[in-house]
PDB file of C-alpha atoms in Angstrom:
ATOM      1  CA  LYS A  16       0.000   0.000   0.000  1.00 52.00           C
ATOM      2  CA  THR A  17       1.522   3.264  -1.098  1.00 63.00           C
ATOM      3  CA  MET A  18       1.566   6.269   1.169  1.00 67.00           C
ATOM      4  CA  ASN A  19       0.496   9.672  -0.091  1.00 81.00           C
ATOM      5  CA  TRP A  20      -0.813  12.908   1.442  1.00 81.00           C
ATOM      6  CA  LYS A  21      -4.372  11.622   1.480  1.00 82.00           C
ATOM      7  CA  THR A  22      -3.269   8.542   3.434  1.00 87.00           C
ATOM      8  CA  ILE A  23      -1.363  10.687   5.944  1.00 89.00           C
ATOM      9  CA  PHE A  24      -4.367  12.940   6.574  1.00 91.00           C
ATOM     10  CA  ASN A  25      -7.011  10.216   6.356  1.00 92.00           C
ATOM     11  CA  PRO A  26      -5.617   6.762   7.204  1.00 93.00           C
ATOM     12  CA  PHE A  27      -9.185   5.616   7.972  1.00 93.00           C
ATOM     13  CA  GLU A  28      -9.936   5.170   4.249  1.00 91.00           C
ATOM     14  CA  LYS A  29      -6.737   3.267   3.460  1.00 90.00           C
ATOM     15  CA  PHE A  30      -6.124   0.831   6.310  1.00 93.00           C
ATOM     16  CA  ASP A  31      -8.125  -2.005   7.838  1.00 94.00           C
ATOM     17  CA  ASP A  32     -10.159  -0.865  10.853  1.00 94.00           C
ATOM     18  CA  LYS A  33      -8.775  -3.668  13.052  1.00 96.00           C
ATOM     19  CA  HIS A  34      -5.166  -2.610  12.286  1.00 96.00           C
ATOM     20  CA  ILE A  35      -6.079   1.005  13.026  1.00 96.00           C
ATOM     21  CA  LEU A  36      -7.671  -0.095  16.312  1.00 97.00           C
ATOM     22  CA  ALA A  37      -4.537  -2.071  17.289  1.00 97.00           C
ATOM     23  CA  VAL A  38      -2.279   0.946  16.621  1.00 97.00           C
ATOM     24  CA  GLY A  39      -4.719   3.201  18.499  1.00 97.00           C
ATOM     25  CA  ILE A  40      -4.760   0.910  21.549  1.00 97.00           C
ATOM     26  CA  ILE A  41      -0.935   0.705  21.613  1.00 97.00           C
ATOM     27  CA  PHE A  42      -0.657   4.518  21.633  1.00 96.00           C
ATOM     28  CA  PHE A  43      -3.527   4.773  24.144  1.00 96.00           C
ATOM     29  CA  ILE A  44      -1.527   2.581  26.560  1.00 96.00           C
ATOM     30  CA  LEU A  45       1.747   4.425  25.822  1.00 94.00           C
ATOM     31  CA  ASN A  46      -0.103   7.656  26.623  1.00 94.00           C
ATOM     32  CA  PHE A  47      -0.628   6.505  30.241  1.00 93.00           C
ATOM     33  CA  PHE A  48       3.107   6.214  30.778  1.00 91.00           C
ATOM     34  CA  GLY A  49       3.900   9.355  28.764  1.00 89.00           C
ATOM     35  CA  CYS A  50       1.416  11.365  30.805  1.00 90.00           C
ATOM     36  CA  PHE A  51       2.622   9.948  34.104  1.00 90.00           C
ATOM     37  CA  TYR A  52       6.268  10.577  33.233  1.00 86.00           C
ATOM     38  CA  ALA A  53       5.469  14.112  32.004  1.00 84.00           C
ATOM     39  CA  GLU A  54       3.343  14.587  35.156  1.00 83.00           C
ATOM     40  CA  MET A  55       0.282  15.450  33.080  1.00 85.00           C
ATOM     41  CA  ILE A  56      -3.174  14.037  32.456  1.00 89.00           C
ATOM     42  CA  ASN A  57      -5.498  14.017  29.429  1.00 89.00           C
ATOM     43  CA  ASP A  58      -8.491  15.551  31.180  1.00 89.00           C
ATOM     44  CA  SER A  59     -10.105  15.783  27.741  1.00 89.00           C
ATOM     45  CA  ILE A  60      -9.102  14.961  24.218  1.00 89.00           C
ATOM     46  CA  PHE A  61      -6.923  17.792  22.866  1.00 87.00           C
ATOM     47  CA  HIS A  62      -6.069  18.987  26.390  1.00 86.00           C
ATOM     48  CA  LEU A  63      -3.416  18.165  28.963  1.00 83.00           C
ATOM     49  CA  SER A  64      -3.336  19.400  32.556  1.00 83.00           C
ATOM     50  CA  ILE A  65      -0.562  19.246  35.119  1.00 78.00           C
ATOM     51  CA  LEU A  66      -0.863  16.185  37.336  1.00 79.00           C
ATOM     52  CA  GLU A  67      -1.473  16.876  41.011  1.00 79.00           C
ATOM     53  CA  GLU A  68       1.412  15.718  43.181  1.00 77.00           C
ATOM     54  CA  GLU A  69      -0.445  12.960  45.012  1.00 81.00           C
ATOM     55  CA  GLN A  70      -1.876  11.353  41.861  1.00 81.00           C
ATOM     56  CA  THR A  71      -0.644   7.887  40.838  1.00 90.00           C
ATOM     57  CA  ILE A  72      -0.339   6.073  37.507  1.00 92.00           C
ATOM     58  CA  TRP A  73      -3.802   4.634  38.231  1.00 94.00           C
ATOM     59  CA  ASP A  74      -5.237   8.164  38.477  1.00 92.00           C
ATOM     60  CA  VAL A  75      -3.722   8.874  35.046  1.00 93.00           C
ATOM     61  CA  VAL A  76      -5.221   5.630  33.658  1.00 95.00           C
ATOM     62  CA  LYS A  77      -8.643   6.477  35.126  1.00 95.00           C
ATOM     63  CA  ILE A  78      -8.782  10.127  34.007  1.00 94.00           C
ATOM     64  CA  ASN A  79      -7.323   9.495  30.538  1.00 94.00           C
ATOM     65  CA  SER A  80      -9.666   6.532  29.987  1.00 96.00           C
ATOM     66  CA  LEU A  81     -12.725   8.481  31.150  1.00 95.00           C
ATOM     67  CA  SER A  82     -11.909  11.415  28.838  1.00 95.00           C
ATOM     68  CA  TYR A  83     -11.571   9.055  25.845  1.00 96.00           C
ATOM     69  CA  ILE A  84     -14.747   7.123  26.763  1.00 96.00           C
ATOM     70  CA  PHE A  85     -16.702  10.373  27.214  1.00 96.00           C
ATOM     71  CA  ALA A  86     -15.564  11.585  23.775  1.00 96.00           C
ATOM     72  CA  ILE A  87     -16.398   8.220  22.152  1.00 97.00           C
ATOM     73  CA  VAL A  88     -19.900   8.044  23.692  1.00 97.00           C
ATOM     74  CA  VAL A  89     -20.833  11.640  22.778  1.00 96.00           C
ATOM     75  CA  LEU A  90     -19.390  11.326  19.256  1.00 97.00           C
ATOM     76  CA  LEU A  91     -21.188   8.010  18.753  1.00 97.00           C
ATOM     77  CA  ILE A  92     -24.521   9.626  19.689  1.00 96.00           C
ATOM     78  CA  LEU A  93     -23.872  12.439  17.193  1.00 96.00           C
ATOM     79  CA  ALA A  94     -22.692   9.942  14.556  1.00 97.00           C
ATOM     80  CA  LYS A  95     -25.825   7.796  14.926  1.00 96.00           C
ATOM     81  CA  PHE A  96     -27.937  10.951  14.590  1.00 95.00           C
ATOM     82  CA  ILE A  97     -26.144  11.803  11.325  1.00 95.00           C
ATOM     83  CA  ASN A  98     -25.898   8.245   9.958  1.00 96.00           C
ATOM     84  CA  LYS A  99     -27.593   5.324  11.720  1.00 96.00           C
ATOM     85  CA  ARG A 100     -25.173   2.858  10.098  1.00 96.00           C
ATOM     86  CA  THR A 101     -22.073   4.371  11.760  1.00 96.00           C
ATOM     87  CA  ARG A 102     -20.025   1.637  13.433  1.00 96.00           C
ATOM     88  CA  ILE A 103     -18.684   2.025  16.979  1.00 97.00           C
ATOM     89  CA  ILE A 104     -15.221   0.763  15.915  1.00 97.00           C
ATOM     90  CA  ASP A 105     -14.930   3.706  13.506  1.00 97.00           C
ATOM     91  CA  ILE A 106     -15.711   6.219  16.269  1.00 97.00           C
ATOM     92  CA  ILE A 107     -13.278   4.504  18.666  1.00 97.00           C
ATOM     93  CA  ASN A 108     -10.607   4.586  15.941  1.00 97.00           C
ATOM     94  CA  THR A 109     -11.329   8.269  15.283  1.00 97.00           C
ATOM     95  CA  VAL A 110     -10.695   9.193  18.909  1.00 97.00           C
ATOM     96  CA  LEU A 111      -7.681   6.899  19.414  1.00 97.00           C
ATOM     97  CA  ILE A 112      -5.841   7.753  16.182  1.00 97.00           C
ATOM     98  CA  SER A 113      -6.505  11.490  16.417  1.00 96.00           C
ATOM     99  CA  GLN A 114      -4.623  11.610  19.723  1.00 95.00           C
ATOM    100  CA  ILE A 115      -1.377  10.088  18.380  1.00 95.00           C
ATOM    101  CA  PRO A 116       0.187  13.395  17.191  1.00 95.00           C
ATOM    102  CA  LEU A 117      -0.379  14.855  20.672  1.00 91.00           C
ATOM    103  CA  ILE A 118       1.092  11.761  22.318  1.00 91.00           C
ATOM    104  CA  ILE A 119       4.192  12.191  20.115  1.00 91.00           C
ATOM    105  CA  THR A 120       4.718  15.697  21.563  1.00 89.00           C
ATOM    106  CA  MET A 121       4.705  14.295  25.110  1.00 85.00           C
ATOM    107  CA  PRO A 122       8.516  13.848  25.414  1.00 83.00           C
ATOM    108  CA  MET A 123       8.917  17.593  24.862  1.00 85.00           C
ATOM    109  CA  MET A 124       6.654  18.253  27.863  1.00 79.00           C
ATOM    110  CA  VAL A 125       9.059  16.254  30.042  1.00 80.00           C
ATOM    111  CA  LEU A 126      11.971  18.610  29.366  1.00 86.00           C
ATOM    112  CA  PRO A 127      12.724  20.152  32.781  1.00 87.00           C
ATOM    113  CA  PHE A 128      12.725  23.793  31.644  1.00 90.00           C
ATOM    114  CA  ILE A 129       9.390  23.423  29.819  1.00 88.00           C
ATOM    115  CA  LYS A 130       7.839  21.575  32.753  1.00 83.00           C
ATOM    116  CA  GLU A 131       9.100  24.211  35.200  1.00 87.00           C
ATOM    117  CA  ALA A 132       7.803  27.076  33.008  1.00 89.00           C
ATOM    118  CA  ASN A 133       4.361  25.432  32.820  1.00 81.00           C
ATOM    119  CA  VAL A 134       4.260  24.930  36.598  1.00 81.00           C
ATOM    120  CA  ASN A 135       5.373  28.528  37.254  1.00 85.00           C
ATOM    121  CA  ILE A 136       2.675  29.931  34.966  1.00 84.00           C
ATOM    122  CA  ALA A 137       0.051  27.640  36.528  1.00 80.00           C
ATOM    123  CA  LYS A 138       1.095  28.843  40.009  1.00 82.00           C
ATOM    124  CA  SER A 139       0.617  32.496  39.029  1.00 81.00           C
ATOM    125  CA  ALA A 140      -3.100  31.611  38.666  1.00 73.00           C
ATOM    126  CA  GLY A 141      -3.947  34.291  36.152  1.00 67.00           C
ATOM    127  CA  ASN A 142      -1.999  37.086  37.859  1.00 74.00           C
ATOM    128  CA  ILE A 143      -0.134  38.391  34.804  1.00 74.00           C
ATOM    129  CA  ALA A 144       2.204  40.535  36.910  1.00 76.00           C
ATOM    130  CA  LYS A 145       3.623  37.384  38.542  1.00 78.00           C
ATOM    131  CA  ILE A 146       4.474  35.612  35.269  1.00 82.00           C
ATOM    132  CA  GLU A 147       8.179  35.618  34.406  1.00 85.00           C
ATOM    133  CA  MET A 148       8.952  36.660  30.817  1.00 88.00           C
ATOM    134  CA  THR A 149      11.347  33.703  30.404  1.00 91.00           C
ATOM    135  CA  ASP A 150       8.599  31.236  31.391  1.00 90.00           C
ATOM    136  CA  LEU A 151       6.206  32.922  28.973  1.00 89.00           C
ATOM    137  CA  ILE A 152       8.712  32.720  26.102  1.00 92.00           C
ATOM    138  CA  ILE A 153       9.477  29.046  26.813  1.00 92.00           C
ATOM    139  CA  VAL A 154       5.775  28.125  26.909  1.00 89.00           C
ATOM    140  CA  ALA A 155       5.077  30.196  23.762  1.00 92.00           C
ATOM    141  CA  ILE A 156       7.884  28.479  21.817  1.00 94.00           C
ATOM    142  CA  ALA A 157       6.744  25.039  23.048  1.00 92.00           C
ATOM    143  CA  GLY A 158       3.219  25.994  21.970  1.00 90.00           C
ATOM    144  CA  CYS A 159       4.421  26.970  18.493  1.00 94.00           C
ATOM    145  CA  ILE A 160       6.233  23.636  18.157  1.00 93.00           C
ATOM    146  CA  THR A 161       3.194  21.621  19.290  1.00 91.00           C
ATOM    147  CA  LEU A 162       0.665  23.644  17.236  1.00 93.00           C
ATOM    148  CA  PRO A 163       1.214  21.717  13.955  1.00 95.00           C
ATOM    149  CA  PHE A 164       0.736  18.455  15.899  1.00 94.00           C
ATOM    150  CA  LEU A 165      -2.496  19.809  17.395  1.00 93.00           C
ATOM    151  CA  VAL A 166      -3.742  20.850  13.946  1.00 94.00           C
ATOM    152  CA  TYR A 167      -2.815  17.443  12.498  1.00 96.00           C
ATOM    153  CA  SER A 168      -4.566  15.797  15.437  1.00 95.00           C
ATOM    154  CA  PHE A 169      -7.769  17.715  14.728  1.00 95.00           C
ATOM    155  CA  VAL A 170      -7.512  16.941  10.977  1.00 96.00           C
ATOM    156  CA  LEU A 171      -7.344  13.221  11.839  1.00 97.00           C
ATOM    157  CA  PHE A 172     -10.258  13.663  14.259  1.00 96.00           C
ATOM    158  CA  PHE A 173     -12.404  15.369  11.615  1.00 96.00           C
ATOM    159  CA  ASN A 174     -11.438  12.996   8.792  1.00 96.00           C
ATOM    160  CA  GLY A 175     -12.050   9.938  10.974  1.00 96.00           C
ATOM    161  CA  PHE A 176     -15.508  11.202  11.917  1.00 97.00           C
ATOM    162  CA  LYS A 177     -16.246  12.229   8.324  1.00 96.00           C
ATOM    163  CA  THR A 178     -15.234   8.772   7.058  1.00 95.00           C
ATOM    164  CA  ALA A 179     -17.210   7.000   9.815  1.00 96.00           C
ATOM    165  CA  THR A 180     -20.430   8.966   9.225  1.00 96.00           C
ATOM    166  CA  ASN A 181     -20.054   9.916   5.549  1.00 94.00           C
ATOM    167  CA  ILE A 182     -21.036  13.517   6.372  1.00 93.00           C
ATOM    168  CA  LYS A 183     -21.467  15.921   3.511  1.00 89.00           C
ATOM    169  CA  LYS A 184     -23.875  18.596   4.788  1.00 93.00           C
ATOM    170  CA  TRP A 185     -22.319  21.745   6.230  1.00 94.00           C
ATOM    171  CA  GLN A 186     -24.851  21.634   9.110  1.00 94.00           C
ATOM    172  CA  HIS A 187     -23.445  18.265  10.190  1.00 95.00           C
ATOM    173  CA  ILE A 188     -19.892  19.619  10.001  1.00 94.00           C
ATOM    174  CA  VAL A 189     -20.892  22.593  12.180  1.00 95.00           C
ATOM    175  CA  ALA A 190     -22.605  20.212  14.633  1.00 95.00           C
ATOM    176  CA  PHE A 191     -19.418  18.107  14.758  1.00 96.00           C
ATOM    177  CA  VAL A 192     -17.222  21.148  15.506  1.00 94.00           C
ATOM    178  CA  VAL A 193     -19.609  22.457  18.192  1.00 95.00           C
ATOM    179  CA  VAL A 194     -19.964  19.031  19.831  1.00 95.00           C
ATOM    180  CA  SER A 195     -16.160  18.581  19.767  1.00 94.00           C
ATOM    181  CA  LEU A 196     -15.694  21.899  21.603  1.00 93.00           C
ATOM    182  CA  ILE A 197     -18.386  20.960  24.124  1.00 92.00           C
ATOM    183  CA  ILE A 198     -16.729  17.545  24.720  1.00 92.00           C
ATOM    184  CA  THR A 199     -13.389  19.232  25.379  1.00 90.00           C
ATOM    185  CA  ILE A 200     -14.816  21.856  27.744  1.00 90.00           C
ATOM    186  CA  ILE A 201     -17.146  19.550  29.703  1.00 91.00           C
ATOM    187  CA  SER A 202     -14.516  16.814  30.035  1.00 89.00           C
ATOM    188  CA  GLN A 203     -11.956  19.287  31.462  1.00 85.00           C
ATOM    189  CA  THR A 204     -14.567  20.552  33.909  1.00 86.00           C
ATOM    190  CA  ILE A 205     -15.746  17.189  35.257  1.00 84.00           C
ATOM    191  CA  LEU A 206     -12.444  15.252  35.261  1.00 73.00           C
TER     192      LEU A 206
END
């Protein structure tokens, strides 16, 4: 099977769903260890938070799993509304595969100076006067490096959902974007 740009941005059309699921599960499990080592949690898809000091690997497993399950359940409901024949494996694959680019950026989050800058900014709790310029620059540069991965992650998320549901109407695309934002916000709030 040849690789091209379409395959890179939409692997869901090219590869067998069981192979995609296997790759997704491997990265899902790796994400537990990556998050724990980076002292972060996936409190929603597309969002990482700093792990509280007393949290264990099992807290990471629980919170990460719940955020993925929440996204899968809500997306499946939307998918069934758009196309009753949508398969659950396709929605699971959409969520799992779309997170891989973000998981790949995890080692960067472990770098001591980036981790320290993130913690310092989090400690300032919105008080801009307390934020050190160096910390701000470090976090901004790290953000610029991770931005393409975040964009690629969302492209995979959209293309996976589009392939799973066969959406064509702009109203369905808008509903998908709105629901995705709601999933991210609600998941961060409750987890």
